Coordinates of C-alpha atoms and ligand atoms in Angstrom, one line a residue:
X286 CA 27.0 -40.2 -37.7
X287 CA 23.6 -40.2 -36.1
X288 CA 21.0 -37.7 -36.9
X289 CA 19.4 -36.2 -33.9
X290 CA 16.7 -33.7 -33.3
X291 CA 15.2 -32.0 -30.3
X292 CA 13.5 -28.8 -29.2
X293 CA 16.8 -27.1 -28.4
X294 CA 18.9 -27.8 -31.4
X295 CA 21.5 -25.2 -30.6
X296 CA 23.3 -27.4 -28.2
X297 CA 23.5 -30.1 -30.8
X298 CA 25.7 -28.3 -33.2
X299 CA 29.2 -29.7 -33.3
X300 CA 28.1 -33.2 -32.4
X301 CA 25.2 -34.1 -34.5
X302 CA 23.5 -32.9 -37.6
X303 CA 20.1 -31.6 -36.5
X304 CA 16.7 -32.8 -37.6
X305 CA 13.8 -30.7 -36.3
X306 CA 12.2 -34.0 -35.4
X307 CA 11.0 -33.6 -31.9
X308 CA 8.8 -30.7 -30.9
X309 CA 6.4 -30.0 -28.0
X310 CA 3.0 -29.8 -29.5
X311 CA 0.9 -26.9 -28.6
X312 CA -1.2 -29.0 -26.1
X313 CA 1.3 -28.3 -23.4
X314 CA 2.1 -24.8 -22.4
X315 CA 5.2 -23.8 -20.6
X316 CA 3.7 -23.8 -17.1
X317 CA 0.3 -25.4 -17.1
X318 CA -2.4 -25.7 -14.4
X319 CA -4.7 -28.7 -14.1
X320 CA -7.1 -29.4 -11.4
X321 CA -9.0 -32.5 -10.2
X322 CA -11.6 -33.3 -7.7
X323 CA -10.6 -35.6 -4.9
X324 CA -11.0 -39.3 -6.1
X325 CA -11.3 -38.0 -9.7
X326 CA -9.1 -38.7 -12.7
X327 CA -6.8 -36.2 -14.2
X328 CA -4.5 -36.3 -17.2
X329 CA -1.2 -34.5 -17.5
X330 CA -1.2 -33.7 -21.2
X331 CA 2.2 -34.2 -22.7
X332 CA 3.0 -34.6 -26.3
X333 CA 5.7 -34.4 -28.8
X334 CA 5.6 -34.9 -32.5
X335 CA 8.2 -36.9 -34.2
X336 CA 9.1 -36.7 -37.9
X337 CA 11.9 -39.0 -38.6
X338 CA 12.8 -42.7 -38.4
X339 CA 15.7 -42.6 -35.9
X340 CA 14.1 -40.7 -33.1
X341 CA 12.8 -43.6 -31.2
X342 CA 15.3 -43.6 -28.5
X343 CA 13.4 -41.4 -26.1
X344 CA 14.2 -41.2 -22.4
X345 CA 11.5 -39.5 -20.4
X346 CA 11.7 -38.7 -16.7
X347 CA 9.0 -37.4 -14.4
X348 CA 9.6 -35.6 -11.2
X349 CA 7.1 -34.6 -8.5
X350 CA 7.5 -31.7 -6.1
X351 CA 5.0 -31.5 -3.3
X352 CA 4.5 -27.9 -1.9
X353 CA 7.5 -27.0 0.2
X354 CA 9.3 -30.3 -0.5
X355 CA 12.1 -31.5 -2.7
X356 CA 11.8 -33.0 -6.2
X357 CA 11.2 -36.7 -6.2
X358 CA 11.7 -38.8 -9.3
X359 CA 8.7 -41.1 -9.6
X360 CA 8.5 -42.4 -13.2
X361 CA 10.7 -43.1 -16.2
X362 CA 10.1 -44.2 -19.7
X363 CA 13.1 -45.9 -21.2
X364 CA 13.5 -48.6 -23.9
X365 CA 9.8 -48.5 -24.5
X366 CA 9.1 -49.4 -20.8
X367 CA 7.2 -47.2 -18.4
X368 CA 8.3 -47.7 -14.8
X369 CA 6.7 -45.9 -11.8
X370 CA 6.5 -46.3 -8.1
X371 CA 3.1 -44.6 -8.0
X372 CA 0.7 -47.2 -9.0
X373 CA -2.2 -44.9 -9.9
X374 CA -0.2 -43.4 -12.8
X375 CA -0.3 -44.8 -16.3
X376 CA 1.5 -43.6 -19.3
X377 CA -0.3 -43.0 -22.6
X378 CA 2.3 -42.7 -25.3
X379 CA 2.3 -39.3 -26.9
X380 CA -0.6 -38.2 -24.7
X381 CA 0.8 -37.9 -21.2
X382 CA 0.3 -39.3 -17.8
X383 CA -3.1 -40.4 -16.4
X384 CA -3.7 -40.3 -12.7
X385 CA -6.7 -42.2 -11.4
X386 CA -8.3 -41.3 -8.1
X387 CA -6.4 -38.1 -7.3
X388 CA -5.8 -37.3 -3.6
X389 CA -4.8 -34.2 -1.7
X390 CA -1.2 -35.5 -1.4
X391 CA -0.9 -35.6 -5.2
X392 CA -1.2 -31.8 -5.4
X393 CA 2.0 -30.1 -6.5
X394 CA 4.3 -29.6 -9.4
X395 CA 5.0 -32.3 -12.0
X396 CA 8.0 -32.0 -14.3
X397 CA 8.4 -34.0 -17.5
X398 CA 11.9 -34.1 -18.8
X399 CA 12.5 -35.5 -22.3
X400 CA 15.9 -36.3 -23.7
X401 CA 17.1 -37.8 -26.8
X402 CA 19.6 -40.4 -25.9
X403 CA 21.8 -42.3 -28.2
X404 CA 25.3 -43.8 -27.7
X405 CA 27.1 -41.3 -30.0
X406 CA 25.4 -38.0 -29.2
X407 CA 23.5 -37.2 -26.1
X408 CA 21.5 -34.1 -26.7
X409 CA 20.2 -31.8 -24.1
X410 CA 16.8 -32.3 -22.5
X411 CA 13.6 -30.2 -22.6
X412 CA 11.2 -29.9 -19.8
X413 CA 7.7 -28.8 -19.0
X414 CA 5.9 -28.3 -15.7
X415 CA 2.3 -28.9 -14.8
X416 CA 0.8 -27.7 -11.5
X417 CA -1.9 -30.0 -10.1
X418 CA -4.5 -28.6 -7.7
X419 CA -6.8 -31.1 -6.0
X420 CA -10.1 -29.7 -4.8
X421 CA -10.7 -31.6 -1.6
X422 CA -13.3 -29.5 0.1
X423 CA -16.3 -28.1 -1.7
X424 CA -17.6 -24.6 -0.7
X425 CA -20.6 -24.4 1.6
X426 CA -23.1 -21.7 2.3
X427 CA -25.4 -21.3 5.2
X428 CA -28.5 -22.9 3.6
X429 CA -26.8 -24.6 0.7
X430 CA -27.8 -22.0 -1.8
X431 CA -26.5 -18.6 -3.0
X432 CA -28.3 -15.4 -2.3
X433 CA -27.8 -11.9 -3.6
X434 CA -28.7 -9.1 -1.2
X435 CA -28.6 -5.3 -1.5
X436 CA -26.6 -3.6 1.3
X437 CA -26.2 0.0 2.2
X438 CA -24.8 2.4 -0.3
X439 CA -21.3 3.5 0.7
X440 CA -19.4 6.6 0.0
X441 CA -15.7 6.6 -0.9
X442 CA -14.1 9.2 1.5
X443 CA -11.5 10.1 -1.1
X444 CA -13.4 10.3 -4.4
X445 CA -16.7 11.1 -2.6
X446 CA -18.4 8.8 -5.1
X447 CA -21.3 6.7 -4.0
X448 CA -21.4 3.0 -4.7
X449 CA -24.1 0.4 -4.2
X450 CA -23.1 -2.9 -2.7
X451 CA -24.5 -6.2 -3.8
X452 CA -23.5 -9.2 -1.6
X453 CA -23.4 -12.8 -2.8
X454 CA -23.3 -15.6 -0.1
X455 CA -23.6 -16.5 2.6
X456 CA -20.6 -18.8 2.7
X457 CA -19.7 -20.6 5.8
X458 CA -16.7 -22.2 4.0
X459 CA -15.1 -21.0 0.8
X460 CA -13.8 -24.5 0.3
X461 CA -10.4 -25.6 -0.9
X462 CA -9.2 -24.2 -3.2
X463 CA -11.3 -21.2 -2.4
X464 CA -14.4 -20.6 -4.4
X465 CA -14.8 -17.5 -6.5
X466 CA -17.9 -16.0 -8.1
X467 CA -18.8 -14.1 -11.3
X468 CA -21.5 -11.5 -11.5
X469 CA -23.7 -10.6 -14.4
X470 CA -25.1 -7.1 -14.6
X471 CA -28.4 -6.2 -16.2
X472 CA -26.6 -5.2 -19.4
X473 CA -25.1 -8.7 -19.6
X474 CA -21.6 -7.6 -18.6
X475 CA -19.7 -10.3 -16.7
X476 CA -17.6 -9.1 -13.8
X477 CA -15.4 -10.6 -11.2
X478 CA -16.2 -9.9 -7.6
X479 CA -14.3 -7.0 -6.2
X480 CA -13.7 -8.4 -2.8
X481 CA -14.9 -10.6 0.0
X482 CA -16.6 -9.5 3.1
X483 CA -17.8 -11.6 6.0
X484 CA -18.7 -14.7 4.0
X485 CA -20.0 -12.8 1.0
X486 CA -18.6 -11.7 -2.4
X487 CA -19.2 -8.0 -3.0
X488 CA -20.0 -6.2 -6.2
X489 CA -19.7 -2.5 -6.0
X490 CA -21.8 -0.6 -8.5
X491 CA -21.1 3.1 -9.0
X492 CA -23.8 5.6 -9.3
X493 CA -25.7 6.0 -11.6
X494 CA -26.8 2.5 -10.9
X495 CA -28.3 0.4 -13.7
X496 CA -31.7 -1.1 -12.8
X497 CA -32.5 -4.7 -13.6
X498 CA -31.4 -8.3 -12.6
X499 CA -28.0 -8.8 -11.0
X500 CA -26.9 -12.4 -10.8
X501 CA -24.0 -14.2 -9.2
X502 CA -22.8 -17.8 -9.6
X503 CA -19.7 -19.8 -8.7
X504 CA -16.9 -19.3 -11.2
X505 CA -17.7 -22.1 -13.6
X506 CA -14.1 -23.1 -14.3
X507 CA -12.9 -23.0 -10.7
X508 CA -12.2 -26.4 -9.2
X509 CA -14.4 -25.6 -6.3
X510 CA -17.5 -25.3 -8.5
X511 CA -16.6 -28.3 -10.8
X512 CA -16.4 -30.7 -7.9
X513 CA -19.9 -30.1 -6.6
X514 CA -22.3 -32.8 -7.3
X515 CA -24.5 -32.2 -10.3
X516 CA -27.5 -31.8 -8.1
X517 CA -26.0 -29.3 -5.7
X518 CA -28.1 -26.2 -5.3
X519 CA -24.9 -24.2 -5.3
X520 CA -24.6 -24.8 -9.0
X521 CA -27.5 -22.4 -9.5
X522 CA -27.1 -18.7 -10.0
X523 CA -28.6 -16.4 -7.5
X524 CA -30.4 -13.3 -8.7
X525 CA -31.7 -10.0 -7.4
X526 CA -33.9 -7.5 -9.2
X527 CA -32.8 -4.0 -8.4
X528 CA -35.1 -1.2 -9.5
X529 CA -34.6 2.6 -9.4
X530 CA -36.7 2.8 -6.2
X531 CA -34.4 0.4 -4.4
X532 CA -31.4 2.4 -5.5
X533 CA -32.9 5.7 -4.5
X534 CA -33.9 4.2 -1.1
X535 CA -30.5 2.7 -0.5
X536 CA -28.8 6.0 -1.2
X537 CA -31.3 7.9 0.8
X538 CA -30.9 5.6 3.8
X539 CA -27.1 5.7 3.6
X540 CA -27.2 9.5 3.5
X541 CA -29.6 9.6 6.4
X542 CA -27.3 7.5 8.4
X543 CA -24.4 9.7 7.6
X544 CA -26.4 12.8 8.6
X545 CA -27.4 11.2 11.9
X546 CA -23.8 10.4 12.6
X547 CA -22.8 14.0 11.7
X548 CA -25.6 15.4 13.9
X549 CA -24.5 13.3 16.9
X550 CA -21.0 14.4 16.3
X551 CA -22.1 18.0 16.1
X552 CA -24.1 17.7 19.3
X553 CA -21.0 16.2 21.1
X554 CA -18.9 19.1 19.8
X555 CA -21.6 21.5 20.9
X556 CA -21.8 20.2 24.4
X557 CA -18.0 20.3 24.6
X558 CA -18.1 23.9 23.5
X559 CA -20.8 24.6 26.0
X560 CA -18.6 23.3 28.8
X561 CA -15.8 25.6 27.7
X562 CA -18.2 28.6 27.6
X563 CA -19.5 27.8 31.1
X564 CA -16.0 27.5 32.3
X565 CA -15.2 31.0 30.9
X566 CA -18.4 32.6 32.1
X567 CA -17.7 31.4 35.6
X568 CA -14.1 32.6 35.3
X569 CA -14.2 35.9 33.4
X570 CA -10.6 36.5 34.1
X571 CA -9.6 33.4 32.2
X572 CA -11.6 34.6 29.2
X573 CA -9.4 37.7 29.0
X574 CA -6.3 35.7 29.6
X575 CA -7.4 33.3 26.9
X576 CA -7.8 36.1 24.6
X577 CA -4.3 37.2 25.6
X578 CA -2.8 33.8 24.8
X579 CA 0.1 34.4 22.7
X580 CA 1.8 31.1 22.9
X581 CA 1.1 27.4 23.5
X582 CA 2.4 27.9 27.1
X583 CA -0.7 30.0 27.8
X584 CA -2.9 27.3 26.4
X585 CA -1.4 24.7 28.7
X586 CA -3.6 26.1 31.5
X587 CA -6.8 25.3 29.6
X588 CA -5.9 22.3 27.5
X589 CA -3.0 19.9 28.1
X590 CA -3.5 18.0 24.8
X591 CA -1.4 18.6 21.8
X592 CA -3.3 19.9 18.8
X593 CA -4.4 22.9 16.8
X594 CA -5.0 26.1 18.8
X595 CA -5.4 29.8 18.2
X596 CA -2.8 32.2 19.6
X597 CA -2.8 36.0 19.4
X598 CA 0.2 37.8 18.0
X599 CA -0.1 41.6 18.3
X600 CA -3.9 41.1 18.6
X601 CA -4.1 39.0 15.4
X602 CA -5.3 35.4 15.7
X603 CA -2.9 32.8 14.3
X604 CA -3.7 29.1 14.0
X605 CA -0.8 27.0 15.3
X606 CA -0.1 23.4 16.3
X607 CA 0.8 23.1 20.1
X608 CA 3.1 20.3 21.2
X609 CA 2.2 20.0 24.8
X610 CA 4.2 16.9 25.6
X611 CA 7.8 17.4 24.6
X612 CA 9.9 18.7 27.5
X613 CA 6.8 19.9 29.5
X614 CA 5.0 21.2 26.4
X615 CA 4.2 24.8 25.4
X616 CA 5.8 24.5 22.0
X617 CA 4.5 26.2 18.8
X618 CA 5.4 23.8 16.0
X619 CA 6.3 25.6 12.8
X620 CA 7.7 22.7 10.7
X621 CA 6.9 19.0 10.6
X622 CA 7.8 16.1 8.2
X623 CA 6.6 12.6 8.7
X624 CA 6.0 11.3 5.2
X625 CA 6.2 12.3 1.6
X626 CA 2.6 13.3 1.2
X627 CA 3.3 17.1 1.1
X628 CA 5.8 18.5 -1.4
X629 CA 8.3 20.8 0.2
X630 CA 10.1 21.9 -2.9
X631 CA 8.1 25.2 -3.2
X632 CA 8.8 28.8 -4.0
X633 CA 9.2 32.0 -2.0
X634 CA 5.5 33.0 -1.9
X635 CA 4.5 29.7 -0.4
X636 CA 7.3 29.6 2.2
X637 CA 6.1 33.1 3.2
X638 CA 2.5 32.2 3.8
X639 CA 3.0 28.5 4.8
X640 CA 1.5 25.3 3.5
X641 CA 0.4 21.8 4.5
X642 CA -1.7 20.4 7.3
X643 CA -0.9 21.4 10.9
X644 CA -1.8 17.8 11.9
X645 CA 0.6 16.3 9.4
X646 CA 3.3 17.7 7.2
X647 CA 3.5 21.5 7.2
X648 CA 5.4 24.8 7.2
X649 CA 3.8 27.5 9.2
X650 CA 5.1 30.4 7.1
X651 CA 8.0 32.9 7.4
X652 CA 5.7 35.9 8.0
X653 CA 4.0 34.3 11.0
X654 CA 7.3 33.0 12.2
X655 CA 8.7 36.5 12.0
X656 CA 5.8 38.1 13.9
X657 CA 5.9 35.4 16.6
X658 CA 9.6 35.4 17.2
X659 CA 9.9 39.2 17.3
X660 CA 7.0 39.7 19.7
X661 CA 9.0 38.1 22.6
X662 CA 12.1 36.0 23.2
X663 CA 11.9 32.4 22.1
X664 CA 13.9 29.2 22.3
X665 CA 14.1 26.9 19.3
X666 CA 13.9 23.1 19.5
X667 CA 14.6 20.7 16.6
X668 CA 13.3 17.2 17.1
X669 CA 14.6 14.5 14.7
X670 CA 14.0 10.7 14.3
X671 CA 15.9 8.3 12.1
X672 CA 14.4 5.3 10.3
X673 CA 15.8 3.0 13.1
X674 CA 13.6 5.1 15.4
X675 CA 16.5 6.7 17.4
X676 CA 15.5 10.2 18.4
X677 CA 17.7 13.3 18.5
X678 CA 17.1 17.0 19.4
X679 CA 18.9 20.3 19.4
X680 CA 17.9 23.5 21.2
X681 CA 18.9 27.1 20.6
X682 CA 18.3 30.3 22.7
X683 CA 17.2 33.7 21.5
X684 CA 15.8 32.4 18.2
X685 CA 14.1 34.8 15.8
X686 CA 13.8 35.5 12.1
X687 CA 13.9 38.9 10.5
X688 CA 11.1 40.3 8.3
X689 CA 10.7 40.2 4.5
X690 CA 13.0 43.2 3.8
X691 CA 15.9 41.1 5.2
X692 CA 14.7 37.9 3.6
X693 CA 13.8 36.3 7.0
X694 CA 17.5 36.0 8.1
X695 CA 18.1 33.5 10.8
X696 CA 19.2 34.6 14.3
X697 CA 19.8 33.0 17.7
X698 CA 22.1 33.5 20.6
X699 CA 23.7 30.1 20.9
X700 CA 23.4 26.3 20.6
X701 CA 22.2 25.2 24.1
X702 CA 22.5 21.4 23.8
X703 CA 20.9 18.2 22.6
X704 CA 22.1 14.8 21.4
X705 CA 21.6 15.7 17.7
X706 CA 24.4 18.2 17.9
X707 CA 24.6 21.6 16.3
X708 CA 24.0 21.8 12.6
X709 CA 22.4 25.2 12.5
X710 CA 25.2 27.6 13.7
X711 CA 26.7 27.2 10.2
X712 CA 23.6 28.9 8.9
X713 CA 23.4 31.6 11.5
X714 CA 22.8 35.1 10.0
X715 CA 21.9 33.6 6.6
X716 CA 18.9 34.8 4.7
X717 CA 16.2 32.3 3.6
X718 CA 16.5 30.9 0.1
X719 CA 14.0 29.1 -2.1
X720 CA 14.3 27.6 -5.5
X721 CA 13.1 31.0 -7.0
X722 CA 14.8 33.3 -4.5
X723 CA 18.5 32.8 -4.1
X724 CA 20.2 34.6 -1.1
X725 CA 23.0 32.1 -0.4
X726 CA 26.7 32.4 -0.5
X727 CA 27.2 29.8 -3.3
X728 CA 24.5 30.3 -5.9
X729 CA 21.5 28.1 -6.3
X730 CA 21.8 26.0 -3.2
X731 CA 18.0 25.6 -2.9
X732 CA 17.9 24.2 -6.5
X733 CA 21.0 22.0 -6.0
X734 CA 19.7 20.5 -2.8
X735 CA 15.9 20.6 -3.5
X736 CA 15.1 22.5 -0.3
X737 CA 14.3 25.9 1.2
X738 CA 16.5 27.0 4.0
X739 CA 18.9 29.6 5.4
X740 CA 21.5 28.3 3.0
X741 CA 25.1 29.3 3.4
X742 CA 27.5 27.7 0.9
X743 CA 25.6 25.4 1.1
X744 CA 24.5 23.4 4.1
X745 CA 25.0 21.6 7.4
X746 CA 21.2 21.0 7.6
X747 CA 18.3 20.9 5.2
X748 CA 15.1 19.9 6.9
X749 CA 12.9 21.1 4.0
X750 CA 14.7 18.8 1.5
X751 CA 13.2 15.9 -0.3
X752 CA 11.5 13.4 2.0
X753 CA 12.9 9.9 1.7
X754 CA 15.7 10.9 -0.6
X755 CA 19.1 9.6 0.4
X756 CA 21.2 11.1 -2.3
X757 CA 24.0 13.2 -0.7
X758 CA 22.5 16.2 1.2
X759 CA 19.2 16.0 -0.8
X760 CA 17.2 14.6 2.0
X761 CA 16.2 15.8 5.5
X762 CA 19.7 16.2 6.7
X763 CA 21.3 17.3 10.0
X764 CA 25.0 16.9 9.6
X765 CA 25.8 16.2 13.3
X766 CA 23.1 13.5 13.5
X767 CA 24.0 11.1 10.8
X768 CA 26.1 13.0 8.2
X769 CA 24.0 12.9 5.0
X770 CA 21.4 10.6 6.4
X771 CA 17.8 11.6 5.6
X772 CA 15.4 11.7 8.6
X773 CA 12.2 9.8 9.0
X774 CA 10.7 12.6 11.1
X775 CA 11.5 16.2 11.9
X776 CA 9.8 18.9 13.9
X777 CA 10.9 22.5 14.5
X778 CA 9.2 24.3 17.4
X779 CA 9.5 27.4 19.5
X780 CA 8.6 28.3 23.1
X781 CA 8.9 31.6 25.0
X782 CA 12.0 31.8 27.1
Ligands
LIG120 C1 -11.4 -42.8 -13.7 O1 -10.8 -43.6 -14.6 C2 -11.2 -45.0 -14.5 C3 -10.4 -45.8 -15.5 O2 -10.4 -45.2 -16.8 C4 -12.7 -45.1 -14.8 O3 -13.1 -46.5 -14.6 C5 -13.4 -44.3 -13.7 O4 -14.8 -44.2 -14.0 C6 -12.9 -42.8 -13.8 N1 -13.5 -42.1 -12.7 C7 -14.0 -40.9 -12.9 C8 -14.6 -40.2 -11.7 O5 -14.1 -40.4 -14.0
LIG121 C1 12.8 -29.8 -9.7 O1 13.2 -30.2 -11.0 C2 12.9 -29.4 -12.1 C3 13.3 -30.1 -13.4 O2 14.6 -30.5 -13.3 C4 13.7 -28.1 -11.9 O3 13.4 -27.2 -13.0 C5 13.3 -27.5 -10.6 O4 14.1 -26.3 -10.4 C6 13.5 -28.5 -9.5 N1 13.0 -27.8 -8.2 C7 13.7 -27.9 -7.1 C8 13.1 -27.2 -5.9 O5 14.8 -28.5 -7.0
LIG122 C1 -11.6 -12.7 -13.5 O1 -10.9 -13.6 -12.7 C2 -10.3 -14.7 -13.5 C3 -9.7 -15.7 -12.5 O2 -10.4 -15.8 -11.4 C4 -9.3 -14.1 -14.4 O3 -8.7 -15.1 -15.2 C5 -10.0 -13.0 -15.3 O4 -9.0 -12.3 -16.1 C6 -10.7 -12.0 -14.4 N1 -11.4 -11.1 -15.3 C7 -11.4 -9.7 -15.1 C8 -12.2 -8.9 -16.0 O5 -10.8 -9.2 -14.2
LIG123 C1 -21.4 -10.8 9.4 O1 -22.5 -11.5 9.0 C2 -23.4 -11.9 10.1 C3 -24.6 -12.6 9.5 O2 -25.2 -11.9 8.4 C4 -23.9 -10.6 10.8 O3 -24.7 -11.0 11.9 C5 -22.6 -9.9 11.3 O4 -23.0 -8.7 11.9 C6 -21.7 -9.6 10.2 N1 -20.5 -9.0 10.7 C7 -20.0 -7.9 10.1 C8 -18.7 -7.4 10.8 O5 -20.5 -7.3 9.2
LIG124 C1 -35.5 -10.4 -13.9 O1 -35.6 -11.8 -13.6 C2 -37.0 -12.2 -13.4 C3 -36.9 -13.6 -12.9 O2 -36.0 -14.4 -13.6 C4 -37.7 -12.0 -14.7 O3 -39.1 -12.4 -14.5 C5 -37.6 -10.6 -15.1 O4 -38.2 -10.4 -16.4 C6 -36.2 -10.1 -15.2 N1 -36.2 -8.7 -15.4 C7 -35.4 -8.1 -16.3 C8 -35.5 -6.6 -16.5 O5 -34.6 -8.7 -17.0
LIG125 C1 -16.7 14.2 14.1 O1 -16.1 15.4 13.8 C2 -14.7 15.5 13.9 C3 -14.2 16.9 13.6 O2 -14.9 17.4 12.4 C4 -14.1 14.5 12.9 O3 -12.7 14.5 13.0 C5 -14.6 13.1 13.2 O4 -14.1 12.2 12.2 C6 -16.1 13.1 13.2 N1 -16.6 11.8 13.6 C7 -17.6 11.2 12.9 C8 -18.0 9.9 13.5 O5 -18.0 11.6 11.9
LIG126 C1 -3.8 41.1 28.4 O1 -2.9 41.9 27.7 C2 -2.9 43.3 28.0 C3 -1.9 44.0 27.0 O2 -1.1 43.0 26.4 C4 -2.5 43.5 29.4 O3 -2.5 44.8 29.7 C5 -3.5 42.8 30.3 O4 -3.1 42.8 31.7 C6 -3.6 41.3 29.9 N1 -4.6 40.7 30.7 C7 -4.5 39.5 31.4 C8 -5.7 39.0 32.1 O5 -3.4 38.9 31.4

């Protein structure tokens, strides 16, 4: 009986008694990266330690895989002989392969597979992979040197924080593989570059900005930097001294620019307003009519674009979104869903007064919907869109909702038509329910289906459900337009009949 040993001794049980004789040494990690400069030398470290006497029968195979290609076997070590069809490779026992004069075509993955081979018990093999990168194009800047420049301060629109931007460049070629830089701040902190812009690496420094020297240099361990000639000026770090005055000036300048832009915007808006005023002063009747506008249909005469407008309901101004394109326009939109940014799983109070952004996802509010729909006779239109972008709609005549004392009960004369079918008649006459006000025929429909609707027991439609949720009836459902499918887009709108 032979005694065998290898890294994976498990498979050896039953055949051989195991000696923990062969082990990968720590020099080779599981997946290793090595890099070389073109025409340079590179070694593929590989090493195992042996402990016994009988472990000489090693069989080693090397495979090469060029990017996007198949594995190719290119070298073997068997019976103390190293055989390869790539003449620039040599084998150094217990140290690995040595490649002399690396070329771009040598870049790829190298596998080394070691197996203990003997006539009586063939044990399983163990393998390692090394990825070789060959830097074949050094980075280049416009004047062969790095420079750090201070650019405008910029404001983050979301956080409203100011940051100062330092740019390192100017690169005309980032090289292959692409160069990277590291920054050192006045306090000695080393930072990676946040992003690249127009041939420069950018360091964003948040306010308050530390004064002092900021320097940037090519990432020292990156192949791109290592392959530069020793005398290349690109090896030198670039530096910029930033003092408090520079920072203040940069911020001031940026703010000034912003103010100038805002001023010009304001003057544009002012002249537009002026035009409108002129229009009204020259046509006093229109002014009165404008004041009398009680729907988006009245607005069509002055402004054919869809957008936010003011309409008067019993003399009170109400801000609404007018859809002036669908079916000749004139629609007051009172519900819209087009992404998950606004939470619609809300309570009674919020459904009464409304929420969201009229330009995006919103619910106009039940109180307003009641005043509007009881001031004159309205038709209702529901527009829907699926994720495959097919569109559907449904229209109803004589739509109105009752007031708060009757919990905004839903009324209409009849379903008029539309390819989305009728999924609302089931709800006709029902009062509105939210998660905290239950007026349905089943008990807790709003909670069960994460919505707010004129629930019955419980639903054929649920357009205030969870956006993007496809669980049964939990999404934006319209039974006759895709069963329990959840819509990508919904809009509910009204127009005087
Ligand atoms: C590559 O290795 C060969 C042989 O060891 C040596 O003569 C040559 O100088 C090396 N070249 C580089 C760039 O190190
Ligand atoms: C190439 O060979 C290695 C070692 O056997 C294997 O792990 C790898 O999956 C192979 N790759 C392809 C693409 O066949
Ligand atoms: C900087 O980038 C290098 C690789 O380019 C990465 O190894 C290192 O973790 C990064 N450091 C930080 C602080 O992000
Ligand atoms: C890119 O940099 C060049 C040279 O500094 C400059 O002329 C150009 O305006 C910059 N382009 C952008 C988009 O910033
Ligand atoms: C910044 O760098 C310059 C030039 O290397 C040096 O003279 C100056 O003392 C440095 N300033 C600080 C605050 O480190
Ligand atoms: C001008 O003002 C409008 C309305 O406030 C705003 O939407 C737009 O982004 C502004 N434009 C600029 C360039 O600030
Ligand atoms: C404005 O409305 C009032 C009452 O609703 C009406 O009497 C008047 O004729 C309207 N004016 C115009 C110009 O439409």
